[in-house]
mmCIF file of N, CA and C in Angstrom:
data_model
loop_
_atom_site.group_PDB
_atom_site.id
_atom_site.type_symbol
_atom_site.label_atom_id
_atom_site.label_comp_id
_atom_site.label_asym_id
_atom_site.label_seq_id
_atom_site.Cartn_x
_atom_site.Cartn_y
_atom_site.Cartn_z
ATOM 1 N N UNK Y 1 111.030 92.672 89.898
ATOM 2 C CA UNK Y 1 112.048 92.349 90.868
ATOM 3 C C UNK Y 1 111.885 90.922 91.376
ATOM 4 N N UNK Y 2 110.743 90.589 91.971
ATOM 5 C CA UNK Y 2 110.551 89.258 92.535
ATOM 6 C C UNK Y 2 110.366 88.205 91.463
ATOM 7 N N UNK Y 3 109.751 88.568 90.346
ATOM 8 C CA UNK Y 3 109.562 87.606 89.266
ATOM 9 C C UNK Y 3 110.922 87.114 88.792
ATOM 10 N N UNK Y 4 111.840 88.018 88.500
ATOM 11 C CA UNK Y 4 113.156 87.641 88.017
ATOM 12 C C UNK Y 4 113.940 86.890 89.082
ATOM 13 N N UNK Y 5 113.837 87.317 90.312
ATOM 14 C CA UNK Y 5 114.642 86.757 91.394
ATOM 15 C C UNK Y 5 114.200 85.348 91.785
ATOM 16 N N UNK Y 6 112.897 85.080 91.804
ATOM 17 C CA UNK Y 6 112.403 83.818 92.364
ATOM 18 C C UNK Y 6 111.587 82.949 91.413
ATOM 19 N N UNK Y 7 111.361 83.369 90.190
ATOM 20 C CA UNK Y 7 110.493 82.617 89.277
ATOM 21 C C UNK Y 7 110.958 81.184 89.066
ATOM 22 N N UNK Y 8 112.242 80.972 88.870
ATOM 23 C CA UNK Y 8 112.764 79.620 88.624
ATOM 24 C C UNK Y 8 112.547 78.697 89.822
ATOM 25 N N UNK Y 9 112.344 79.287 90.990
ATOM 26 C CA UNK Y 9 112.132 78.497 92.200
ATOM 27 C C UNK Y 9 110.651 78.252 92.479
ATOM 28 N N UNK Y 10 109.779 78.715 91.588
ATOM 29 C CA UNK Y 10 108.356 78.452 91.740
ATOM 30 C C UNK Y 10 107.546 79.615 92.250
ATOM 31 N N UNK Y 11 108.012 80.819 92.041
ATOM 32 C CA UNK Y 11 107.316 82.013 92.518
ATOM 33 C C UNK Y 11 106.648 82.711 91.349
ATOM 34 N N UNK Y 12 105.379 83.041 91.509
ATOM 35 C CA UNK Y 12 104.641 83.731 90.455
ATOM 36 C C UNK Y 12 103.734 84.775 91.091
ATOM 37 N N UNK Y 13 103.547 85.879 90.387
ATOM 38 C CA UNK Y 13 102.693 86.956 90.891
ATOM 39 C C UNK Y 13 101.449 87.061 90.024
ATOM 40 N N UNK Y 14 100.300 87.126 90.701
ATOM 41 C CA UNK Y 14 99.024 87.353 90.030
ATOM 42 C C UNK Y 14 98.446 88.632 90.623
ATOM 43 N N UNK Y 15 98.109 89.578 89.776
ATOM 44 C CA UNK Y 15 97.680 90.899 90.217
ATOM 45 C C UNK Y 15 96.169 91.053 90.075
ATOM 46 N N UNK Y 16 95.512 91.394 91.187
ATOM 47 C CA UNK Y 16 94.083 91.656 91.210
ATOM 48 C C UNK Y 16 93.867 93.094 91.679
ATOM 49 N N UNK Y 17 93.726 94.042 90.774
ATOM 50 C CA UNK Y 17 93.502 95.423 91.198
ATOM 51 C C UNK Y 17 92.234 95.548 92.049
ATOM 52 N N UNK Y 18 92.266 96.482 92.984
ATOM 53 C CA UNK Y 18 91.144 96.722 93.887
ATOM 54 C C UNK Y 18 90.910 98.229 93.971
ATOM 55 N N UNK Y 19 89.666 98.639 93.808
ATOM 56 C CA UNK Y 19 89.333 100.057 93.812
ATOM 57 C C UNK Y 19 88.677 100.489 95.127
ATOM 58 N N UNK Y 20 88.877 99.716 96.195
ATOM 59 C CA UNK Y 20 88.247 100.023 97.478
ATOM 60 C C UNK Y 20 89.080 100.938 98.365
ATOM 61 N N UNK Y 21 90.208 101.382 97.889
ATOM 62 C CA UNK Y 21 91.109 102.175 98.716
ATOM 63 C C UNK Y 21 91.346 103.529 98.070
ATOM 64 N N UNK Y 22 90.460 104.454 98.352
ATOM 65 C CA UNK Y 22 90.597 105.801 97.820
ATOM 66 C C UNK Y 22 90.359 105.905 96.326
ATOM 67 N N UNK Y 23 89.689 104.927 95.733
ATOM 68 C CA UNK Y 23 89.402 104.969 94.296
ATOM 69 C C UNK Y 23 90.648 104.948 93.441
ATOM 70 N N UNK Y 24 91.695 104.264 93.891
ATOM 71 C CA UNK Y 24 92.979 104.288 93.185
ATOM 72 C C UNK Y 24 92.999 103.511 91.875
ATOM 73 N N UNK Y 25 92.091 102.558 91.713
ATOM 74 C CA UNK Y 25 92.099 101.739 90.494
ATOM 75 C C UNK Y 25 90.806 101.964 89.719
ATOM 76 N N UNK Y 26 90.540 103.213 89.387
ATOM 77 C CA UNK Y 26 89.277 103.555 88.724
ATOM 78 C C UNK Y 26 89.302 103.274 87.225
ATOM 79 N N UNK Y 27 90.480 103.166 86.637
ATOM 80 C CA UNK Y 27 90.585 102.919 85.199
ATOM 81 C C UNK Y 27 90.061 101.527 84.851
ATOM 82 N N UNK Y 28 89.615 101.355 83.591
ATOM 83 C CA UNK Y 28 89.232 100.017 83.135
ATOM 84 C C UNK Y 28 90.458 99.098 83.166
ATOM 85 N N UNK Y 29 90.212 97.807 83.273
ATOM 86 C CA UNK Y 29 91.295 96.831 83.433
ATOM 87 C C UNK Y 29 92.296 96.880 82.277
ATOM 88 N N UNK Y 30 91.824 97.101 81.041
ATOM 89 C CA UNK Y 30 92.754 97.160 79.910
ATOM 90 C C UNK Y 30 93.677 98.372 80.008
ATOM 91 N N UNK Y 31 93.189 99.450 80.577
ATOM 92 C CA UNK Y 31 94.024 100.638 80.769
ATOM 93 C C UNK Y 31 95.043 100.408 81.896
ATOM 94 N N UNK Y 32 94.609 99.723 82.949
ATOM 95 C CA UNK Y 32 95.538 99.388 84.040
ATOM 96 C C UNK Y 32 96.663 98.508 83.503
ATOM 97 N N UNK Y 33 96.319 97.538 82.667
ATOM 98 C CA UNK Y 33 97.319 96.658 82.060
ATOM 99 C C UNK Y 33 98.341 97.467 81.275
ATOM 100 N N UNK Y 34 97.859 98.392 80.467
ATOM 101 C CA UNK Y 34 98.741 99.219 79.649
ATOM 102 C C UNK Y 34 99.639 100.102 80.534
ATOM 103 N N UNK Y 35 99.060 100.725 81.541
ATOM 104 C CA UNK Y 35 99.820 101.605 82.444
ATOM 105 C C UNK Y 35 100.935 100.838 83.141
ATOM 106 N N UNK Y 36 100.617 99.677 83.701
ATOM 107 C CA UNK Y 36 101.628 98.948 84.471
ATOM 108 C C UNK Y 36 102.728 98.390 83.578
ATOM 109 N N UNK Y 37 102.390 98.013 82.336
ATOM 110 C CA UNK Y 37 103.422 97.521 81.425
ATOM 111 C C UNK Y 37 104.304 98.655 80.915
ATOM 112 N N UNK Y 38 103.680 99.765 80.492
ATOM 113 C CA UNK Y 38 104.441 100.878 79.915
ATOM 114 C C UNK Y 38 105.201 101.680 80.966
ATOM 115 N N UNK Y 39 104.590 101.932 82.109
ATOM 116 C CA UNK Y 39 105.212 102.783 83.128
ATOM 117 C C UNK Y 39 106.092 102.033 84.121
ATOM 118 N N UNK Y 40 105.765 100.765 84.370
ATOM 119 C CA UNK Y 40 106.484 100.025 85.413
ATOM 120 C C UNK Y 40 107.195 98.782 84.888
ATOM 121 N N UNK Y 41 106.977 98.422 83.623
ATOM 122 C CA UNK Y 41 107.611 97.241 83.055
ATOM 123 C C UNK Y 41 107.097 95.942 83.655
ATOM 124 N N UNK Y 42 105.899 95.970 84.217
ATOM 125 C CA UNK Y 42 105.331 94.811 84.892
ATOM 126 C C UNK Y 42 104.774 93.841 83.858
ATOM 127 N N UNK Y 43 105.138 92.558 83.988
ATOM 128 C CA UNK Y 43 104.724 91.556 83.015
ATOM 129 C C UNK Y 43 103.923 90.412 83.634
ATOM 130 N N UNK Y 44 103.695 90.424 84.945
ATOM 131 C CA UNK Y 44 102.975 89.302 85.535
ATOM 132 C C UNK Y 44 101.482 89.378 85.230
ATOM 133 N N UNK Y 45 100.773 88.280 85.500
ATOM 134 C CA UNK Y 45 99.366 88.142 85.136
ATOM 135 C C UNK Y 45 98.481 89.149 85.860
ATOM 136 N N UNK Y 46 97.552 89.721 85.099
ATOM 137 C CA UNK Y 46 96.601 90.688 85.637
ATOM 138 C C UNK Y 46 95.197 90.126 85.474
ATOM 139 N N UNK Y 47 94.415 90.199 86.542
ATOM 140 C CA UNK Y 47 93.042 89.737 86.529
ATOM 141 C C UNK Y 47 92.101 90.915 86.692
ATOM 142 N N UNK Y 48 90.798 90.652 86.588
ATOM 143 C CA UNK Y 48 89.812 91.703 86.794
ATOM 144 C C UNK Y 48 89.885 92.266 88.198
ATOM 145 N N UNK Y 49 89.350 93.457 88.348
ATOM 146 C CA UNK Y 49 89.288 94.083 89.667
ATOM 147 C C UNK Y 49 88.439 93.231 90.597
ATOM 148 N N UNK Y 50 88.816 93.242 91.864
ATOM 149 C CA UNK Y 50 88.064 92.508 92.873
ATOM 150 C C UNK Y 50 87.788 93.420 94.057
ATOM 151 N N UNK Y 51 86.945 92.940 94.943
ATOM 152 C CA UNK Y 51 86.737 93.599 96.225
ATOM 153 C C UNK Y 51 87.352 92.697 97.279
ATOM 154 N N UNK Y 52 88.057 93.309 98.215
ATOM 155 C CA UNK Y 52 88.711 92.528 99.269
ATOM 156 C C UNK Y 52 88.032 92.708 100.618
ATOM 157 N N UNK Y 53 87.140 93.681 100.722
ATOM 158 C CA UNK Y 53 86.405 93.951 101.962
ATOM 159 C C UNK Y 53 84.908 93.992 101.676
ATOM 160 N N UNK Y 54 84.120 93.817 102.727
ATOM 161 C CA UNK Y 54 82.675 93.925 102.615
ATOM 162 C C UNK Y 54 82.015 92.639 102.172
ATOM 163 N N UNK Y 55 80.692 92.725 101.988
ATOM 164 C CA UNK Y 55 79.881 91.557 101.632
ATOM 165 C C UNK Y 55 80.230 90.994 100.264
ATOM 166 N N UNK Y 56 80.759 91.835 99.381
ATOM 167 C CA UNK Y 56 81.098 91.393 98.029
ATOM 168 C C UNK Y 56 82.574 91.016 97.876
ATOM 169 N N UNK Y 57 83.279 90.862 98.976
ATOM 170 C CA UNK Y 57 84.699 90.488 98.906
ATOM 171 C C UNK Y 57 84.849 89.122 98.242
ATOM 172 N N UNK Y 58 85.895 88.984 97.452
ATOM 173 C CA UNK Y 58 86.187 87.706 96.805
ATOM 174 C C UNK Y 58 86.360 86.623 97.859
ATOM 175 N N UNK Y 59 85.895 85.407 97.576
ATOM 176 C CA UNK Y 59 86.051 84.305 98.530
ATOM 177 C C UNK Y 59 87.496 84.074 98.961
ATOM 178 N N UNK Y 60 88.441 84.272 98.050
ATOM 179 C CA UNK Y 60 89.856 84.130 98.405
ATOM 180 C C UNK Y 60 90.214 85.042 99.572
ATOM 181 N N UNK Y 61 89.826 86.302 99.477
ATOM 182 C CA UNK Y 61 90.169 87.251 100.538
ATOM 183 C C UNK Y 61 89.308 87.054 101.784
ATOM 184 N N UNK Y 62 88.095 86.569 101.618
ATOM 185 C CA UNK Y 62 87.289 86.218 102.789
ATOM 186 C C UNK Y 62 88.026 85.145 103.593
ATOM 187 N N UNK Y 63 88.548 84.151 102.877
ATOM 188 C CA UNK Y 63 89.277 83.064 103.522
ATOM 189 C C UNK Y 63 90.569 83.564 104.188
ATOM 190 N N UNK Y 64 91.377 84.275 103.434
ATOM 191 C CA UNK Y 64 92.656 84.749 103.968
ATOM 192 C C UNK Y 64 92.463 85.612 105.208
ATOM 193 N N UNK Y 65 91.511 86.519 105.146
ATOM 194 C CA UNK Y 65 91.257 87.427 106.276
ATOM 195 C C UNK Y 65 90.756 86.680 107.500
ATOM 196 N N UNK Y 66 89.874 85.708 107.294
ATOM 197 C CA UNK Y 66 89.317 84.983 108.441
ATOM 198 C C UNK Y 66 90.352 84.044 109.060
ATOM 199 N N UNK Y 67 91.214 83.469 108.244
ATOM 200 C CA UNK Y 67 92.240 82.548 108.744
ATOM 201 C C UNK Y 67 93.419 83.278 109.386
ATOM 202 N N UNK Y 68 93.693 84.496 108.929
ATOM 203 C CA UNK Y 68 94.855 85.234 109.435
ATOM 204 C C UNK Y 68 94.506 86.704 109.624
ATOM 205 N N UNK Y 69 93.786 87.031 110.708
ATOM 206 C CA UNK Y 69 93.523 88.451 110.987
ATOM 207 C C UNK Y 69 94.829 89.135 111.423
ATOM 208 N N UNK Y 70 94.774 90.449 111.578
ATOM 209 C CA UNK Y 70 95.956 91.178 112.052
ATOM 210 C C UNK Y 70 96.269 90.764 113.485
ATOM 211 N N UNK Y 71 97.398 91.200 113.995
ATOM 212 C CA UNK Y 71 97.774 90.901 115.382
ATOM 213 C C UNK Y 71 96.747 91.442 116.364
ATOM 214 N N UNK Y 72 96.024 92.484 115.958
ATOM 215 C CA UNK Y 72 94.987 93.076 116.811
ATOM 216 C C UNK Y 72 93.648 92.358 116.650
ATOM 217 N N UNK Y 73 93.596 91.334 115.793
ATOM 218 C CA UNK Y 73 92.368 90.591 115.575
ATOM 219 C C UNK Y 73 91.445 91.175 114.515
ATOM 220 N N UNK Y 74 91.948 92.105 113.720
ATOM 221 C CA UNK Y 74 91.145 92.753 112.679
ATOM 222 C C UNK Y 74 91.253 91.942 111.384
ATOM 223 N N UNK Y 75 90.104 91.587 110.814
ATOM 224 C CA UNK Y 75 90.112 90.844 109.550
ATOM 225 C C UNK Y 75 90.210 91.770 108.343
ATOM 226 N N UNK Y 76 89.606 92.921 108.409
ATOM 227 C CA UNK Y 76 89.527 93.852 107.278
ATOM 228 C C UNK Y 76 90.909 94.199 106.729
ATOM 229 N N UNK Y 77 90.983 94.271 105.396
ATOM 230 C CA UNK Y 77 92.195 94.764 104.740
ATOM 231 C C UNK Y 77 92.165 96.279 104.901
ATOM 232 N N UNK Y 78 93.173 96.828 105.553
ATOM 233 C CA UNK Y 78 93.166 98.266 105.857
ATOM 234 C C UNK Y 78 93.538 99.138 104.667
ATOM 235 N N UNK Y 79 94.406 98.630 103.813
ATOM 236 C CA UNK Y 79 94.863 99.410 102.662
ATOM 237 C C UNK Y 79 95.414 98.457 101.625
ATOM 238 N N UNK Y 80 95.479 98.932 100.375
ATOM 239 C CA UNK Y 80 96.138 98.134 99.333
ATOM 240 C C UNK Y 80 97.497 97.675 99.841
ATOM 241 N N UNK Y 81 97.965 96.619 99.286
ATOM 242 C CA UNK Y 81 99.311 96.105 99.550
ATOM 243 C C UNK Y 81 99.437 95.321 100.849
ATOM 244 N N UNK Y 82 98.327 94.882 101.441
ATOM 245 C CA UNK Y 82 98.415 93.936 102.546
ATOM 246 C C UNK Y 82 98.943 92.637 101.958
ATOM 247 N N UNK Y 83 99.806 91.959 102.696
ATOM 248 C CA UNK Y 83 100.494 90.789 102.164
ATOM 249 C C UNK Y 83 100.167 89.533 102.978
ATOM 250 N N UNK Y 84 99.828 88.442 102.294
ATOM 251 C CA UNK Y 84 99.637 87.145 102.916
ATOM 252 C C UNK Y 84 100.663 86.197 102.301
ATOM 253 N N UNK Y 85 101.531 85.625 103.103
ATOM 254 C CA UNK Y 85 102.507 84.661 102.612
ATOM 255 C C UNK Y 85 101.981 83.257 102.899
ATOM 256 N N UNK Y 86 101.959 82.427 101.863
ATOM 257 C CA UNK Y 86 101.418 81.083 101.937
ATOM 258 C C UNK Y 86 102.499 80.101 101.483
ATOM 259 N N UNK Y 87 102.685 79.014 102.259
ATOM 260 C CA UNK Y 87 103.709 78.050 101.843
ATOM 261 C C UNK Y 87 103.172 77.110 100.765
ATOM 262 N N UNK Y 88 104.012 76.214 100.272
ATOM 263 C CA UNK Y 88 103.651 75.337 99.156
ATOM 264 C C UNK Y 88 102.529 74.363 99.510
ATOM 265 N N UNK Y 89 102.279 74.148 100.784
ATOM 266 C CA UNK Y 89 101.202 73.253 101.203
ATOM 267 C C UNK Y 89 99.898 74.002 101.453
ATOM 268 N N UNK Y 90 99.894 75.314 101.257
ATOM 269 C CA UNK Y 90 98.684 76.096 101.419
ATOM 270 C C UNK Y 90 98.501 76.690 102.800
ATOM 271 N N UNK Y 91 99.486 76.546 103.670
ATOM 272 C CA UNK Y 91 99.409 77.103 105.021
ATOM 273 C C UNK Y 91 99.794 78.587 104.992
ATOM 274 N N UNK Y 92 98.985 79.411 105.646
ATOM 275 C CA UNK Y 92 99.290 80.840 105.704
ATOM 276 C C UNK Y 92 100.473 81.027 106.651
ATOM 277 N N UNK Y 93 101.583 81.519 106.109
ATOM 278 C CA UNK Y 93 102.808 81.691 106.884
ATOM 279 C C UNK Y 93 102.888 83.064 107.541
ATOM 280 N N UNK Y 94 102.042 83.990 107.142
ATOM 281 C CA UNK Y 94 102.052 85.306 107.752
ATOM 282 C C UNK Y 94 101.194 86.301 107.002
ATOM 283 N N UNK Y 95 100.795 87.317 107.735
ATOM 284 C CA UNK Y 95 100.065 88.451 107.161
ATOM 285 C C UNK Y 95 100.851 89.702 107.506
ATOM 286 N N UNK Y 96 101.061 90.553 106.519
ATOM 287 C CA UNK Y 96 101.893 91.727 106.703
ATOM 288 C C UNK Y 96 101.164 92.966 106.219
ATOM 289 N N UNK Y 97 101.183 93.990 107.014
ATOM 290 C CA UNK Y 97 100.550 95.265 106.724
ATOM 291 C C UNK Y 97 101.189 95.912 105.506
ATOM 292 N N UNK Y 98 100.476 96.839 104.909
ATOM 293 C CA UNK Y 98 100.976 97.542 103.722
ATOM 294 C C UNK Y 98 102.257 98.324 103.993
ATOM 295 N N UNK Y 99 102.523 98.627 105.259
ATOM 296 C CA UNK Y 99 103.742 99.375 105.585
ATOM 297 C C UNK Y 99 104.995 98.509 105.525
ATOM 298 N N UNK Y 100 104.827 97.194 105.504
ATOM 299 C CA UNK Y 100 105.975 96.293 105.406
ATOM 300 C C UNK Y 100 106.452 96.296 103.961
ATOM 301 N N UNK Y 101 107.720 96.625 103.770
ATOM 302 C CA UNK Y 101 108.289 96.703 102.425
ATOM 303 C C UNK Y 101 108.605 95.293 101.916
ATOM 304 N N UNK Y 102 108.422 95.059 100.611
ATOM 305 C CA UNK Y 102 108.693 93.738 100.054
ATOM 306 C C UNK Y 102 110.090 93.210 100.381
ATOM 307 N N UNK Y 103 111.088 94.076 100.341
ATOM 308 C CA UNK Y 103 112.450 93.606 100.623
ATOM 309 C C UNK Y 103 112.599 93.092 102.050
ATOM 310 N N UNK Y 104 111.711 93.504 102.936
ATOM 311 C CA UNK Y 104 111.729 92.998 104.300
ATOM 312 C C UNK Y 104 111.259 91.545 104.361
ATOM 313 N N UNK Y 105 110.657 91.063 103.289
ATOM 314 C CA UNK Y 105 110.152 89.693 103.244
ATOM 315 C C UNK Y 105 111.061 88.740 102.482
ATOM 316 N N UNK Y 106 112.174 89.235 101.946
ATOM 317 C CA UNK Y 106 113.082 88.381 101.178
ATOM 318 C C UNK Y 106 113.460 87.110 101.925
ATOM 319 N N UNK Y 107 113.865 87.240 103.155
ATOM 320 C CA UNK Y 107 114.308 86.078 103.934
ATOM 321 C C UNK Y 107 113.167 85.068 104.104
ATOM 322 N N UNK Y 108 111.979 85.566 104.363
ATOM 323 C CA UNK Y 108 110.821 84.688 104.544
ATOM 324 C C UNK Y 108 110.474 84.003 103.224
ATOM 325 N N UNK Y 109 110.476 84.747 102.132
ATOM 326 C CA UNK Y 109 110.177 84.168 100.819
ATOM 327 C C UNK Y 109 111.187 83.081 100.492
ATOM 328 N N UNK Y 110 112.457 83.355 100.722
ATOM 329 C CA UNK Y 110 113.500 82.362 100.444
ATOM 330 C C UNK Y 110 113.297 81.101 101.285
ATOM 331 N N UNK Y 111 112.946 81.248 102.558
ATOM 332 C CA UNK Y 111 112.685 80.079 103.413
ATOM 333 C C UNK Y 111 111.487 79.287 102.903
ATOM 334 N N UNK Y 112 110.429 79.987 102.496
ATOM 335 C CA UNK Y 112 109.251 79.303 101.981
ATOM 336 C C UNK Y 112 109.558 78.543 100.693
ATOM 337 N N UNK Y 113 110.370 79.129 99.833
ATOM 338 C CA UNK Y 113 110.719 78.473 98.578
ATOM 339 C C UNK Y 113 111.573 77.225 98.810
ATOM 340 N N UNK Y 114 112.352 77.204 99.881
ATOM 341 C CA UNK Y 114 113.214 76.055 100.188
ATOM 342 C C UNK Y 114 112.501 74.996 101.025
ATOM 343 N N UNK Y 115 111.379 75.386 101.634
ATOM 344 C CA UNK Y 115 110.627 74.474 102.480
ATOM 345 C C UNK Y 115 109.963 73.407 101.612
ATOM 346 N N UNK Y 116 109.853 72.213 102.114
ATOM 347 C CA UNK Y 116 109.225 71.091 101.418
ATOM 348 C C UNK Y 116 109.890 70.820 100.069
ATOM 349 N N UNK Y 117 111.142 70.384 100.077
ATOM 350 C CA UNK Y 117 111.841 70.140 98.806
ATOM 351 C C UNK Y 117 111.107 69.144 97.905
ATOM 352 N N UNK Y 118 110.311 68.257 98.491
ATOM 353 C CA UNK Y 118 109.547 67.300 97.671
ATOM 354 C C UNK Y 118 108.440 67.981 96.877
ATOM 355 N N UNK Y 119 108.109 69.221 97.205
ATOM 356 C CA UNK Y 119 107.058 69.959 96.515
ATOM 357 C C UNK Y 119 107.607 71.081 95.636
ATOM 358 N N UNK Y 120 108.863 70.974 95.260
ATOM 359 C CA UNK Y 120 109.499 72.060 94.517
ATOM 360 C C UNK Y 120 108.752 72.399 93.238
ATOM 361 N N UNK Y 121 108.079 71.458 92.602
ATOM 362 C CA UNK Y 121 107.338 71.741 91.375
ATOM 363 C C UNK Y 121 106.089 72.576 91.597
ATOM 364 N N UNK Y 122 105.613 72.641 92.833
ATOM 365 C CA UNK Y 122 104.424 73.433 93.125
ATOM 366 C C UNK Y 122 104.822 74.888 93.280
ATOM 367 N N UNK Y 123 103.998 75.746 92.756
ATOM 368 C CA UNK Y 123 104.325 77.168 92.773
ATOM 369 C C UNK Y 123 103.783 77.862 94.006
ATOM 370 N N UNK Y 124 104.472 78.895 94.386
ATOM 371 C CA UNK Y 124 103.942 79.851 95.346
ATOM 372 C C UNK Y 124 103.555 81.048 94.499
ATOM 373 N N UNK Y 125 102.299 81.421 94.593
ATOM 374 C CA UNK Y 125 101.794 82.517 93.765
ATOM 375 C C UNK Y 125 101.524 83.730 94.631
ATOM 376 N N UNK Y 126 101.775 84.863 94.087
ATOM 377 C CA UNK Y 126 101.563 86.117 94.773
ATOM 378 C C UNK Y 126 100.288 86.765 94.243
ATOM 379 N N UNK Y 127 99.290 86.906 95.105
ATOM 380 C CA UNK Y 127 98.070 87.624 94.750
ATOM 381 C C UNK Y 127 98.222 89.043 95.260
ATOM 382 N N UNK Y 128 97.955 90.008 94.417
ATOM 383 C CA UNK Y 128 98.208 91.386 94.814
ATOM 384 C C UNK Y 128 96.991 92.274 94.589
ATOM 385 N N UNK Y 129 96.338 92.727 95.679
ATOM 386 C CA UNK Y 129 95.304 93.741 95.486
ATOM 387 C C UNK Y 129 96.007 95.086 95.367
ATOM 388 N N UNK Y 130 96.520 95.358 94.194
ATOM 389 C CA UNK Y 130 97.370 96.535 94.021
ATOM 390 C C UNK Y 130 96.797 97.495 93.002
ATOM 391 N N UNK Y 131 97.426 98.610 92.899
ATOM 392 C CA UNK Y 131 97.100 99.609 91.891
ATOM 393 C C UNK Y 131 98.265 99.682 90.926
ATOM 394 N N UNK Y 132 97.976 99.448 89.653
ATOM 395 C CA UNK Y 132 98.969 99.563 88.582
ATOM 396 C C UNK Y 132 100.164 98.643 88.742
ATOM 397 N N UNK Y 133 99.997 97.530 89.428
ATOM 398 C CA UNK Y 133 101.058 96.539 89.510
ATOM 399 C C UNK Y 133 102.273 97.016 90.267
ATOM 400 N N UNK Y 134 102.121 97.894 91.218
ATOM 401 C CA UNK Y 134 103.256 98.438 91.951
ATOM 402 C C UNK Y 134 103.691 97.475 93.050
ATOM 403 N N UNK Y 135 104.418 96.425 92.664
ATOM 404 C CA UNK Y 135 104.805 95.400 93.625
ATOM 405 C C UNK Y 135 105.838 95.896 94.626
ATOM 406 N N UNK Y 136 106.432 97.020 94.380
ATOM 407 C CA UNK Y 136 107.411 97.526 95.337
ATOM 408 C C UNK Y 136 106.744 98.068 96.591
ATOM 409 N N UNK Y 137 105.438 98.282 96.546
ATOM 410 C CA UNK Y 137 104.720 98.745 97.727
ATOM 411 C C UNK Y 137 104.096 97.592 98.482
ATOM 412 N N UNK Y 138 103.872 96.447 97.859
ATOM 413 C CA UNK Y 138 103.322 95.338 98.606
ATOM 414 C C UNK Y 138 102.633 94.294 97.754
ATOM 415 N N UNK Y 139 102.303 93.188 98.400
ATOM 416 C CA UNK Y 139 101.693 92.086 97.690
ATOM 417 C C UNK Y 139 101.135 91.056 98.654
ATOM 418 N N UNK Y 140 100.411 90.090 98.093
ATOM 419 C CA UNK Y 140 99.843 88.995 98.859
ATOM 420 C C UNK Y 140 100.175 87.708 98.104
ATOM 421 N N UNK Y 141 100.310 86.603 98.803
ATOM 422 C CA UNK Y 141 100.672 85.372 98.116
ATOM 423 C C UNK Y 141 99.700 84.235 98.407
ATOM 424 N N UNK Y 142 99.573 83.338 97.459
ATOM 425 C CA UNK Y 142 98.785 82.135 97.595
ATOM 426 C C UNK Y 142 99.439 81.053 96.751
ATOM 427 N N UNK Y 143 99.429 79.798 97.212
ATOM 428 C CA UNK Y 143 100.078 78.735 96.426
ATOM 429 C C UNK Y 143 99.264 78.369 95.182
ATOM 430 N N UNK Y 144 99.952 77.983 94.154
ATOM 431 C CA UNK Y 144 99.330 77.610 92.890
ATOM 432 C C UNK Y 144 98.351 76.457 93.077
ATOM 433 N N UNK Y 145 98.722 75.444 93.827
ATOM 434 C CA UNK Y 145 97.859 74.294 94.046
ATOM 435 C C UNK Y 145 97.109 74.404 95.359
ATOM 436 N N UNK Y 146 97.001 75.594 95.888
ATOM 437 C CA UNK Y 146 96.450 75.798 97.219
ATOM 438 C C UNK Y 146 94.951 75.819 97.271
ATOM 439 N N UNK Y 147 94.459 76.707 98.019
ATOM 440 C CA UNK Y 147 93.086 76.820 98.465
ATOM 441 C C UNK Y 147 92.078 76.597 97.341
#
C-alpha cells in the first residue's frame, strides 16, 4: 500500500522482524520472507531479526526510544508496530503506538514527503519491527541518509 503510494516521492520500507512480542516471529528469516511474499504480497526489503528492547536492543531503536519516549515518558517499545516518523533531515517527527492505524498517518507522511523540497532526492525509510511484513498494522520510519 505505502510502497506503491509514496515510493516515487522517496518513501521506502525496510522490515526488521522482532521476536520479543509473544514469540510472533519465531520462524527463520528465510521462512518469514517466503510467508510475507506469498501470503501478503510484500516486496520491500527484509533484514535479520532484531531486538528493540533490553540490553541487546539494536542501536537504532536505542536511539529512537531515548530521543522520543511515549507521551507518558516510557522508552520501551510496548508491542510490535510502534511507529517513529522521521523527516528527510533526520528529525523525529513523532512516535505512534501500535494502536495507531497506518491510514491515520497518511496526512503526516504526505507533509513529511513535501517538506524540504531541496531534499527531495533523499529518502524517508520505514523501519518496521513487524511480524511477516504486516504493514497494515504498523511501522516505524527512518530517513535513508539519517542517523
